[in-house]
Amino acid sequence: MNIAFFLLPKQEVICLTMQTTLRQTLEKMEFHRYTAVPILNDDGTYAGTVTEGDLLWYFKGLKDLNFETAHRHSLSEIPLRIQNRTVRIDSNMEDLIALAKAQNFVPVVDDMDKFIGIVRRSDIIEYCTAQLFKEEATS
């Protein structure tokens, strides 16, 4: 089994850039019901992950910032509190699982460090659960 089995490809992942406005970020997160979204650099490399908490703390710290003025601010201004680590597509499953224990999703990069998708922790858990029940059914 390799990481590609679990990969949700980049084309199916909602991603943002550092130039994305806070309003756009909030609207995408609300529409897709996500609590965290990957951010990519212009060259396609993974820049980080923005979370609801990052946005809340930023809003709390700026008294004149509200939803109506959020289009004046970009993600480049937001301190990212959590640094999701990436895994290379050719890494072993142990590396993936070690990261997935602490991250809702693991960003996956290719051998040139270009973002190619994510692996969701929920997909790993679903797979392991299915394997566990399969083993129990055969014993």
Short mmCIF file of N, CA, C and O in Angstrom, two decimals:
data_model
loop_
_atom_site.label_atom_id
_atom_site.label_comp_id
_atom_site.label_asym_id
_atom_site.label_seq_id
_atom_site.Cartn_x
_atom_site.Cartn_y
_atom_site.Cartn_z
N MET A 1 0.85 -1.17 0.00
CA MET A 1 0.00 0.00 0.00
C MET A 1 0.90 1.24 0.00
O MET A 1 1.89 1.29 0.71
N ASN A 2 0.51 2.22 -0.80
CA ASN A 2 1.28 3.46 -0.78
C ASN A 2 0.36 4.67 -0.63
O ASN A 2 -0.87 4.55 -0.68
N ILE A 3 0.97 5.81 -0.46
CA ILE A 3 0.24 7.03 -0.17
C ILE A 3 -0.73 7.41 -1.28
O ILE A 3 -1.81 7.93 -1.02
N ALA A 4 -0.39 7.10 -2.52
CA ALA A 4 -1.26 7.45 -3.65
C ALA A 4 -2.65 6.83 -3.52
O ALA A 4 -3.62 7.41 -4.03
N PHE A 5 -2.77 5.71 -2.84
CA PHE A 5 -4.06 5.06 -2.63
C PHE A 5 -5.04 6.00 -1.93
O PHE A 5 -6.24 5.98 -2.19
N PHE A 6 -4.55 6.83 -1.02
CA PHE A 6 -5.39 7.72 -0.22
C PHE A 6 -5.46 9.15 -0.76
O PHE A 6 -6.20 9.97 -0.25
N LEU A 7 -4.70 9.43 -1.79
CA LEU A 7 -4.55 10.82 -2.27
C LEU A 7 -5.84 11.39 -2.83
O LEU A 7 -6.46 10.80 -3.72
N LEU A 8 -6.23 12.55 -2.33
CA LEU A 8 -7.27 13.37 -2.95
C LEU A 8 -6.51 14.37 -3.80
O LEU A 8 -5.80 15.22 -3.27
N PRO A 9 -6.61 14.26 -5.13
CA PRO A 9 -5.75 15.08 -6.00
C PRO A 9 -6.05 16.57 -5.91
O PRO A 9 -7.15 16.99 -5.57
N LYS A 10 -5.03 17.34 -6.22
CA LYS A 10 -5.08 18.81 -6.13
C LYS A 10 -6.34 19.37 -6.80
O LYS A 10 -6.94 20.31 -6.28
N GLN A 11 -6.74 18.81 -7.93
CA GLN A 11 -7.90 19.30 -8.66
C GLN A 11 -9.19 19.20 -7.84
O GLN A 11 -10.15 19.91 -8.11
N GLU A 12 -9.21 18.32 -6.85
CA GLU A 12 -10.39 18.13 -6.02
C GLU A 12 -10.27 18.79 -4.65
O GLU A 12 -11.16 18.65 -3.82
N VAL A 13 -9.17 19.51 -4.42
CA VAL A 13 -8.92 20.15 -3.13
C VAL A 13 -9.14 21.65 -3.26
O VAL A 13 -8.65 22.26 -4.21
N ILE A 14 -9.88 22.21 -2.34
CA ILE A 14 -10.03 23.66 -2.30
C ILE A 14 -8.74 24.23 -1.73
O ILE A 14 -8.35 23.90 -0.61
N CYS A 15 -8.07 25.06 -2.50
CA CYS A 15 -6.81 25.67 -2.08
C CYS A 15 -6.91 27.18 -2.19
O CYS A 15 -7.70 27.71 -2.99
N LEU A 16 -6.12 27.87 -1.41
CA LEU A 16 -6.06 29.33 -1.43
C LEU A 16 -4.63 29.76 -1.73
O LEU A 16 -3.72 28.93 -1.73
N THR A 17 -4.45 31.04 -1.98
CA THR A 17 -3.11 31.60 -2.13
C THR A 17 -2.94 32.69 -1.08
O THR A 17 -3.91 33.11 -0.44
N MET A 18 -1.73 33.16 -0.92
CA MET A 18 -1.47 34.23 0.05
C MET A 18 -2.19 35.54 -0.34
O MET A 18 -2.42 36.38 0.50
N GLN A 19 -2.56 35.65 -1.61
CA GLN A 19 -3.25 36.86 -2.07
C GLN A 19 -4.77 36.77 -1.87
O GLN A 19 -5.48 37.76 -2.05
N THR A 20 -5.27 35.62 -1.49
CA THR A 20 -6.71 35.46 -1.26
C THR A 20 -7.12 36.38 -0.12
O THR A 20 -6.45 36.46 0.91
N THR A 21 -8.24 37.08 -0.29
CA THR A 21 -8.69 38.00 0.76
C THR A 21 -9.32 37.19 1.91
O THR A 21 -9.74 36.04 1.73
N LEU A 22 -9.41 37.84 3.05
CA LEU A 22 -10.04 37.17 4.19
C LEU A 22 -11.51 36.88 3.90
O LEU A 22 -12.02 35.84 4.29
N ARG A 23 -12.17 37.80 3.21
CA ARG A 23 -13.58 37.57 2.87
C ARG A 23 -13.72 36.34 1.97
O ARG A 23 -14.57 35.49 2.20
N GLN A 24 -12.88 36.23 0.95
CA GLN A 24 -12.92 35.07 0.07
C GLN A 24 -12.65 33.79 0.85
O GLN A 24 -13.29 32.76 0.64
N THR A 25 -11.70 33.87 1.76
CA THR A 25 -11.35 32.71 2.59
C THR A 25 -12.55 32.28 3.42
O THR A 25 -12.91 31.10 3.45
N LEU A 26 -13.16 33.23 4.10
CA LEU A 26 -14.32 32.92 4.94
C LEU A 26 -15.46 32.34 4.12
O LEU A 26 -16.11 31.36 4.54
N GLU A 27 -15.71 32.92 2.96
CA GLU A 27 -16.80 32.44 2.12
C GLU A 27 -16.54 31.01 1.62
O GLU A 27 -17.45 30.18 1.62
N LYS A 28 -15.30 30.71 1.23
CA LYS A 28 -14.99 29.36 0.76
C LYS A 28 -15.08 28.36 1.91
O LYS A 28 -15.61 27.26 1.73
N MET A 29 -14.56 28.73 3.06
CA MET A 29 -14.60 27.81 4.19
C MET A 29 -16.05 27.55 4.61
O MET A 29 -16.41 26.42 4.92
N GLU A 30 -16.87 28.58 4.60
CA GLU A 30 -18.27 28.40 4.97
C GLU A 30 -19.00 27.54 3.93
O GLU A 30 -19.72 26.61 4.28
N PHE A 31 -18.81 27.85 2.66
CA PHE A 31 -19.50 27.12 1.60
C PHE A 31 -19.16 25.64 1.62
O PHE A 31 -20.04 24.78 1.49
N HIS A 32 -17.89 25.32 1.80
CA HIS A 32 -17.44 23.92 1.77
C HIS A 32 -17.47 23.27 3.16
O HIS A 32 -17.20 22.08 3.28
N ARG A 33 -17.76 24.07 4.18
CA ARG A 33 -17.84 23.60 5.57
C ARG A 33 -16.50 23.03 6.05
O ARG A 33 -16.43 22.00 6.72
N TYR A 34 -15.42 23.73 5.68
CA TYR A 34 -14.08 23.32 6.10
C TYR A 34 -13.64 24.15 7.30
O TYR A 34 -13.97 25.32 7.41
N THR A 35 -12.84 23.53 8.15
CA THR A 35 -12.25 24.25 9.28
C THR A 35 -10.80 24.62 9.02
O THR A 35 -10.22 25.39 9.76
N ALA A 36 -10.23 24.06 7.94
CA ALA A 36 -8.85 24.35 7.57
C ALA A 36 -8.70 24.15 6.07
O ALA A 36 -9.33 23.25 5.49
N VAL A 37 -7.86 24.99 5.44
CA VAL A 37 -7.67 24.94 3.99
C VAL A 37 -6.20 25.15 3.68
O VAL A 37 -5.56 26.04 4.25
N PRO A 38 -5.64 24.36 2.74
CA PRO A 38 -4.24 24.55 2.36
C PRO A 38 -4.05 25.86 1.58
O PRO A 38 -4.93 26.28 0.83
N ILE A 39 -2.87 26.44 1.76
CA ILE A 39 -2.48 27.65 1.03
C ILE A 39 -1.29 27.27 0.16
O ILE A 39 -0.34 26.64 0.63
N LEU A 40 -1.34 27.70 -1.11
CA LEU A 40 -0.26 27.42 -2.04
C LEU A 40 0.45 28.70 -2.45
O LEU A 40 -0.18 29.76 -2.56
N ASN A 41 1.75 28.59 -2.68
CA ASN A 41 2.51 29.69 -3.26
C ASN A 41 2.23 29.76 -4.75
O ASN A 41 1.69 28.81 -5.34
N ASP A 42 2.62 30.86 -5.37
CA ASP A 42 2.40 31.03 -6.81
C ASP A 42 3.06 29.94 -7.65
O ASP A 42 2.59 29.61 -8.73
N ASP A 43 4.14 29.36 -7.14
CA ASP A 43 4.85 28.31 -7.90
C ASP A 43 4.29 26.91 -7.66
O ASP A 43 4.84 25.92 -8.12
N GLY A 44 3.17 26.82 -6.92
CA GLY A 44 2.53 25.52 -6.69
C GLY A 44 3.04 24.77 -5.49
O GLY A 44 2.62 23.63 -5.26
N THR A 45 3.94 25.37 -4.73
CA THR A 45 4.41 24.70 -3.51
C THR A 45 3.47 24.99 -2.35
O THR A 45 2.75 26.00 -2.35
N TYR A 46 3.47 24.13 -1.39
CA TYR A 46 2.63 24.26 -0.20
C TYR A 46 3.19 25.36 0.70
O TYR A 46 4.36 25.33 1.06
N ALA A 47 2.34 26.33 1.07
CA ALA A 47 2.78 27.44 1.91
C ALA A 47 2.33 27.29 3.36
O ALA A 47 2.94 27.85 4.26
N GLY A 48 1.27 26.56 3.59
CA GLY A 48 0.75 26.40 4.94
C GLY A 48 -0.73 26.09 4.91
O GLY A 48 -1.32 25.88 3.85
N THR A 49 -1.32 26.09 6.09
CA THR A 49 -2.74 25.83 6.22
C THR A 49 -3.35 26.91 7.08
O THR A 49 -2.83 27.23 8.15
N VAL A 50 -4.45 27.50 6.62
CA VAL A 50 -5.17 28.48 7.41
C VAL A 50 -6.33 27.75 8.09
O VAL A 50 -7.00 26.92 7.48
N THR A 51 -6.53 28.06 9.36
CA THR A 51 -7.60 27.44 10.13
C THR A 51 -8.60 28.50 10.59
O THR A 51 -8.31 29.69 10.58
N GLU A 52 -9.76 28.03 11.01
CA GLU A 52 -10.75 28.94 11.58
C GLU A 52 -10.16 29.71 12.75
O GLU A 52 -10.41 30.89 12.92
N GLY A 53 -9.37 29.03 13.56
CA GLY A 53 -8.75 29.67 14.71
C GLY A 53 -7.83 30.81 14.31
O GLY A 53 -7.82 31.87 14.94
N ASP A 54 -7.05 30.61 13.24
CA ASP A 54 -6.17 31.67 12.75
C ASP A 54 -6.98 32.91 12.42
O ASP A 54 -6.62 34.04 12.77
N LEU A 55 -8.10 32.70 11.74
CA LEU A 55 -8.95 33.82 11.33
C LEU A 55 -9.60 34.50 12.53
O LEU A 55 -9.64 35.73 12.62
N LEU A 56 -10.08 33.70 13.46
CA LEU A 56 -10.72 34.27 14.65
C LEU A 56 -9.76 35.12 15.47
O LEU A 56 -10.09 36.23 15.91
N TRP A 57 -8.55 34.61 15.68
CA TRP A 57 -7.56 35.37 16.46
C TRP A 57 -7.17 36.65 15.74
O TRP A 57 -6.96 37.69 16.35
N TYR A 58 -7.09 36.60 14.41
CA TYR A 58 -6.75 37.80 13.64
C TYR A 58 -7.88 38.82 13.73
O TYR A 58 -7.63 40.01 13.97
N PHE A 59 -9.11 38.37 13.58
CA PHE A 59 -10.26 39.27 13.70
C PHE A 59 -10.31 39.89 15.10
O PHE A 59 -10.59 41.08 15.25
N LYS A 60 -10.04 39.11 16.11
CA LYS A 60 -10.07 39.60 17.50
C LYS A 60 -9.04 40.70 17.72
O LYS A 60 -9.28 41.66 18.44
N GLY A 61 -7.90 40.56 17.07
CA GLY A 61 -6.81 41.51 17.28
C GLY A 61 -6.95 42.84 16.56
O GLY A 61 -6.28 43.80 16.91
N LEU A 62 -7.81 42.91 15.55
CA LEU A 62 -8.00 44.16 14.80
C LEU A 62 -9.40 44.69 15.02
O LEU A 62 -10.38 44.12 14.55
N LYS A 63 -9.50 45.79 15.72
CA LYS A 63 -10.80 46.34 16.10
C LYS A 63 -11.62 46.82 14.91
O LYS A 63 -12.84 46.75 14.92
N ASP A 64 -10.99 47.32 13.85
CA ASP A 64 -11.74 47.83 12.69
C ASP A 64 -12.04 46.76 11.66
O ASP A 64 -12.68 47.03 10.65
N LEU A 65 -11.64 45.53 11.91
CA LEU A 65 -11.86 44.46 10.95
C LEU A 65 -13.20 43.78 11.22
O LEU A 65 -13.50 43.40 12.34
N ASN A 66 -14.00 43.68 10.18
CA ASN A 66 -15.26 42.94 10.24
C ASN A 66 -15.50 42.32 8.87
O ASN A 66 -14.70 42.51 7.95
N PHE A 67 -16.60 41.63 8.72
CA PHE A 67 -16.85 40.94 7.45
C PHE A 67 -16.91 41.92 6.28
O PHE A 67 -16.47 41.61 5.18
N GLU A 68 -17.43 43.10 6.53
CA GLU A 68 -17.56 44.10 5.45
C GLU A 68 -16.21 44.66 5.01
O GLU A 68 -16.06 45.11 3.89
N THR A 69 -15.22 44.65 5.89
CA THR A 69 -13.89 45.18 5.54
C THR A 69 -12.87 44.07 5.28
O THR A 69 -11.71 44.35 4.99
N ALA A 70 -13.31 42.82 5.36
CA ALA A 70 -12.40 41.68 5.23
C ALA A 70 -11.77 41.58 3.84
O ALA A 70 -10.72 40.97 3.69
N HIS A 71 -12.37 42.20 2.85
CA HIS A 71 -11.80 42.15 1.50
C HIS A 71 -10.54 43.00 1.37
O HIS A 71 -9.82 42.91 0.39
N ARG A 72 -10.25 43.82 2.37
CA ARG A 72 -9.06 44.68 2.36
C ARG A 72 -7.83 43.98 2.93
O ARG A 72 -6.73 44.55 2.93
N HIS A 73 -8.00 42.78 3.41
CA HIS A 73 -6.90 42.04 4.05
C HIS A 73 -6.71 40.71 3.32
O HIS A 73 -7.67 40.08 2.91
N SER A 74 -5.46 40.29 3.21
CA SER A 74 -5.17 39.02 2.54
C SER A 74 -4.58 38.01 3.53
O SER A 74 -4.18 38.36 4.64
N LEU A 75 -4.53 36.77 3.10
CA LEU A 75 -3.98 35.70 3.95
C LEU A 75 -2.51 35.94 4.30
O LEU A 75 -2.04 35.44 5.32
N SER A 76 -1.81 36.72 3.49
CA SER A 76 -0.40 36.99 3.79
C SER A 76 -0.23 37.72 5.13
O SER A 76 0.85 37.71 5.70
N GLU A 77 -1.28 38.33 5.63
CA GLU A 77 -1.23 39.06 6.90
C GLU A 77 -1.52 38.18 8.11
O GLU A 77 -1.28 38.59 9.25
N ILE A 78 -2.02 36.98 7.88
CA ILE A 78 -2.48 36.12 8.97
C ILE A 78 -1.35 35.26 9.51
O ILE A 78 -0.73 34.51 8.75
N PRO A 79 -1.09 35.34 10.80
CA PRO A 79 -0.13 34.40 11.38
C PRO A 79 -0.76 33.00 11.44
O PRO A 79 -1.86 32.84 11.97
N LEU A 80 -0.10 32.03 10.86
CA LEU A 80 -0.61 30.66 10.86
C LEU A 80 -0.07 29.96 12.10
O LEU A 80 1.14 29.77 12.24
N ARG A 81 -0.96 29.59 12.99
CA ARG A 81 -0.56 29.01 14.27
C ARG A 81 -0.15 27.55 14.16
O ARG A 81 0.67 27.06 14.92
N ILE A 82 -0.75 26.82 13.21
CA ILE A 82 -0.45 25.40 13.06
C ILE A 82 0.28 25.20 11.74
O ILE A 82 -0.17 25.68 10.70
N GLN A 83 1.40 24.52 11.79
CA GLN A 83 2.16 24.24 10.58
C GLN A 83 1.99 22.76 10.22
O GLN A 83 2.71 21.91 10.73
N ASN A 84 1.00 22.48 9.38
CA ASN A 84 0.84 21.10 8.91
C ASN A 84 2.08 20.72 8.10
O ASN A 84 2.48 21.43 7.21
N ARG A 85 2.65 19.58 8.45
CA ARG A 85 3.82 19.10 7.72
C ARG A 85 3.38 18.32 6.50
O ARG A 85 2.32 17.70 6.51
N THR A 86 4.19 18.35 5.48
CA THR A 86 3.90 17.62 4.25
C THR A 86 4.55 16.24 4.27
O THR A 86 5.44 15.98 5.07
N VAL A 87 4.08 15.42 3.36
CA VAL A 87 4.69 14.12 3.12
C VAL A 87 4.90 14.01 1.61
O VAL A 87 4.09 14.51 0.83
N ARG A 88 6.00 13.40 1.23
CA ARG A 88 6.23 13.18 -0.20
C ARG A 88 5.45 11.98 -0.67
O ARG A 88 5.25 11.03 0.08
N ILE A 89 5.03 12.00 -1.91
CA ILE A 89 4.23 10.92 -2.47
C ILE A 89 4.95 9.58 -2.41
O ILE A 89 4.31 8.53 -2.29
N ASP A 90 6.27 9.59 -2.40
CA ASP A 90 7.03 8.34 -2.35
C ASP A 90 7.46 7.95 -0.93
O ASP A 90 8.23 7.01 -0.75
N SER A 91 6.93 8.65 0.07
CA SER A 91 7.24 8.31 1.46
C SER A 91 6.53 7.01 1.85
O SER A 91 5.61 6.56 1.17
N ASN A 92 6.92 6.47 2.99
CA ASN A 92 6.27 5.24 3.43
C ASN A 92 5.01 5.56 4.25
O ASN A 92 4.82 6.68 4.72
N MET A 93 4.18 4.57 4.41
CA MET A 93 2.91 4.74 5.11
C MET A 93 3.10 5.14 6.57
O MET A 93 2.28 5.85 7.14
N GLU A 94 4.19 4.70 7.18
CA GLU A 94 4.43 5.06 8.57
C GLU A 94 4.57 6.57 8.73
O GLU A 94 4.08 7.15 9.69
N ASP A 95 5.24 7.21 7.77
CA ASP A 95 5.39 8.67 7.80
C ASP A 95 4.03 9.35 7.70
O ASP A 95 3.73 10.31 8.41
N LEU A 96 3.20 8.86 6.79
CA LEU A 96 1.86 9.43 6.61
C LEU A 96 1.03 9.29 7.87
O LEU A 96 0.43 10.26 8.34
N ILE A 97 1.02 8.12 8.45
CA ILE A 97 0.20 7.87 9.63
C ILE A 97 0.70 8.68 10.82
O ILE A 97 -0.09 9.22 11.59
N ALA A 98 2.00 8.82 10.95
CA ALA A 98 2.56 9.63 12.04
C ALA A 98 2.06 11.07 11.95
O ALA A 98 1.71 11.69 12.97
N LEU A 99 2.00 11.63 10.74
CA LEU A 99 1.51 12.99 10.57
C LEU A 99 0.00 13.07 10.74
O LEU A 99 -0.52 14.02 11.32
N ALA A 100 -0.71 12.08 10.23
CA ALA A 100 -2.17 12.10 10.29
C ALA A 100 -2.69 12.01 11.72
O ALA A 100 -3.81 12.44 12.00
N LYS A 101 -1.89 11.49 12.64
CA LYS A 101 -2.32 11.45 14.03
C LYS A 101 -2.53 12.85 14.58
O LYS A 101 -3.39 13.06 15.43
N ALA A 102 -1.77 13.83 14.09
CA ALA A 102 -1.83 15.18 14.63
C ALA A 102 -2.46 16.20 13.69
O ALA A 102 -2.65 17.35 14.07
N GLN A 103 -2.78 15.80 12.46
CA GLN A 103 -3.31 16.72 11.46
C GLN A 103 -4.59 16.14 10.86
O GLN A 103 -4.64 14.95 10.58
N ASN A 104 -5.59 16.99 10.63
CA ASN A 104 -6.83 16.53 9.98
C ASN A 104 -6.56 16.05 8.57
O ASN A 104 -7.25 15.17 8.06
N PHE A 105 -5.61 16.69 7.91
CA PHE A 105 -5.20 16.25 6.59
C PHE A 105 -3.70 16.45 6.46
O PHE A 105 -3.11 17.28 7.14
N VAL A 106 -3.11 15.65 5.57
CA VAL A 106 -1.67 15.74 5.33
C VAL A 106 -1.47 16.20 3.89
O VAL A 106 -1.89 15.52 2.97
N PRO A 107 -0.83 17.36 3.70
CA PRO A 107 -0.52 17.81 2.34
C PRO A 107 0.54 16.89 1.73
O PRO A 107 1.49 16.49 2.40
N VAL A 108 0.35 16.55 0.46
CA VAL A 108 1.27 15.65 -0.24
C VAL A 108 1.96 16.44 -1.35
O VAL A 108 1.31 17.18 -2.09
N VAL A 109 3.28 16.26 -1.44
CA VAL A 109 4.07 16.94 -2.46
C VAL A 109 4.81 15.91 -3.31
O VAL A 109 5.02 14.78 -2.88
N ASP A 110 5.20 16.35 -4.51
CA ASP A 110 5.96 15.47 -5.39
C ASP A 110 7.45 15.64 -5.12
O ASP A 110 7.85 16.33 -4.17
N ASP A 111 8.29 15.04 -5.97
CA ASP A 111 9.74 15.10 -5.74
C ASP A 111 10.34 16.47 -6.00
O ASP A 111 11.51 16.70 -5.71
N MET A 112 9.54 17.41 -6.54
CA MET A 112 10.01 18.79 -6.73
C MET A 112 9.33 19.73 -5.73
O MET A 112 9.31 20.94 -5.92
N ASP A 113 8.73 19.16 -4.69
CA ASP A 113 8.02 19.89 -3.63
C ASP A 113 6.78 20.64 -4.11
O ASP A 113 6.33 21.58 -3.46
N LYS A 114 6.21 20.22 -5.23
CA LYS A 114 4.96 20.80 -5.72
C LYS A 114 3.79 20.09 -5.03
O LYS A 114 3.77 18.86 -4.91
N PHE A 115 2.82 20.86 -4.60
CA PHE A 115 1.63 20.33 -3.97
C PHE A 115 0.83 19.51 -4.98
O PHE A 115 0.53 19.99 -6.07
N ILE A 116 0.51 18.26 -4.62
CA ILE A 116 -0.26 17.43 -5.55
C ILE A 116 -1.58 16.94 -4.95
O ILE A 116 -2.36 16.30 -5.64
N GLY A 117 -1.83 17.24 -3.68
CA GLY A 117 -3.10 16.86 -3.08
C GLY A 117 -2.96 16.67 -1.58
O GLY A 117 -1.97 17.08 -0.97
N ILE A 118 -4.00 16.07 -1.01
CA ILE A 118 -4.00 15.82 0.44
C ILE A 118 -4.45 14.39 0.72
O ILE A 118 -5.08 13.75 -0.12
N VAL A 119 -4.11 13.95 1.90
CA VAL A 119 -4.67 12.72 2.44
C VAL A 119 -5.42 13.11 3.70
O VAL A 119 -4.85 13.75 4.60
N ARG A 120 -6.71 12.78 3.73
CA ARG A 120 -7.53 13.11 4.89
C ARG A 120 -7.40 12.02 5.94
O ARG A 120 -7.41 10.82 5.61
N ARG A 121 -7.28 12.45 7.18
CA ARG A 121 -7.20 11.48 8.28
C ARG A 121 -8.44 10.58 8.28
O ARG A 121 -8.34 9.38 8.52
N SER A 122 -9.60 11.13 7.98
CA SER A 122 -10.83 10.34 7.98
C SER A 122 -10.76 9.19 6.97
O SER A 122 -11.29 8.11 7.22
N ASP A 123 -10.10 9.40 5.82
CA ASP A 123 -9.97 8.33 4.84
C ASP A 123 -9.08 7.19 5.35
O ASP A 123 -9.35 6.01 5.09
N ILE A 124 -8.04 7.55 6.07
CA ILE A 124 -7.16 6.53 6.66
C ILE A 124 -7.93 5.73 7.71
O ILE A 124 -7.86 4.50 7.74
N ILE A 125 -8.69 6.41 8.54
CA ILE A 125 -9.46 5.74 9.59
C ILE A 125 -10.51 4.82 8.97
O ILE A 125 -10.68 3.67 9.41
N GLU A 126 -11.19 5.30 7.92
CA GLU A 126 -12.19 4.46 7.25
C GLU A 126 -11.56 3.20 6.68
O GLU A 126 -12.11 2.10 6.81
N TYR A 127 -10.40 3.34 6.05
CA TYR A 127 -9.70 2.19 5.49
C TYR A 127 -9.32 1.20 6.59
O TYR A 127 -9.55 -0.01 6.46
N CYS A 128 -8.74 1.71 7.66
CA CYS A 128 -8.30 0.83 8.75
C CYS A 128 -9.49 0.13 9.41
O CYS A 128 -9.41 -1.05 9.76
N THR A 129 -10.60 0.85 9.55
CA THR A 129 -11.81 0.26 10.12
C THR A 129 -12.32 -0.87 9.24
O THR A 129 -12.67 -1.95 9.73
N ALA A 130 -12.35 -0.63 7.93
CA ALA A 130 -12.80 -1.67 7.00
C ALA A 130 -11.91 -2.90 7.08
O ALA A 130 -12.39 -4.04 7.07
N GLN A 131 -10.59 -2.67 7.17
CA GLN A 131 -9.66 -3.80 7.27
C GLN A 131 -9.86 -4.57 8.57
O GLN A 131 -9.81 -5.79 8.58
N LEU A 132 -10.11 -3.85 9.65
CA LEU A 132 -10.33 -4.48 10.94
C LEU A 132 -11.58 -5.35 10.92
O LEU A 132 -11.55 -6.49 11.36
N PHE A 133 -12.66 -4.82 10.37
CA PHE A 133 -13.90 -5.59 10.31
C PHE A 133 -13.78 -6.77 9.35
O PHE A 133 -14.37 -7.80 9.56
N LYS A 134 -12.98 -6.60 8.28
CA LYS A 134 -12.75 -7.71 7.35
C LYS A 134 -12.02 -8.84 8.05
O LYS A 134 -12.35 -10.01 7.88
N GLU A 135 -11.01 -8.49 8.86
CA GLU A 135 -10.24 -9.50 9.60
C GLU A 135 -11.13 -10.21 10.61
O GLU A 135 -11.05 -11.41 10.78
N GLU A 136 -11.99 -9.45 11.31
CA GLU A 136 -12.88 -10.04 12.30
C GLU A 136 -13.88 -10.99 11.64
O GLU A 136 -14.22 -12.03 12.21
N ALA A 137 -14.33 -10.65 10.44
CA ALA A 137 -15.31 -11.48 9.74
C ALA A 137 -14.70 -12.81 9.28
O ALA A 137 -15.39 -13.82 9.18
N THR A 138 -13.39 -12.80 8.99
CA THR A 138 -12.74 -14.02 8.52
C THR A 138 -12.19 -14.89 9.65
O THR A 138 -11.77 -16.00 9.41
N SER A 139 -12.22 -14.39 10.86
CA SER A 139 -11.67 -15.21 11.95
C SER A 139 -12.76 -15.82 12.79
O SER A 139 -13.89 -15.76 12.62
#
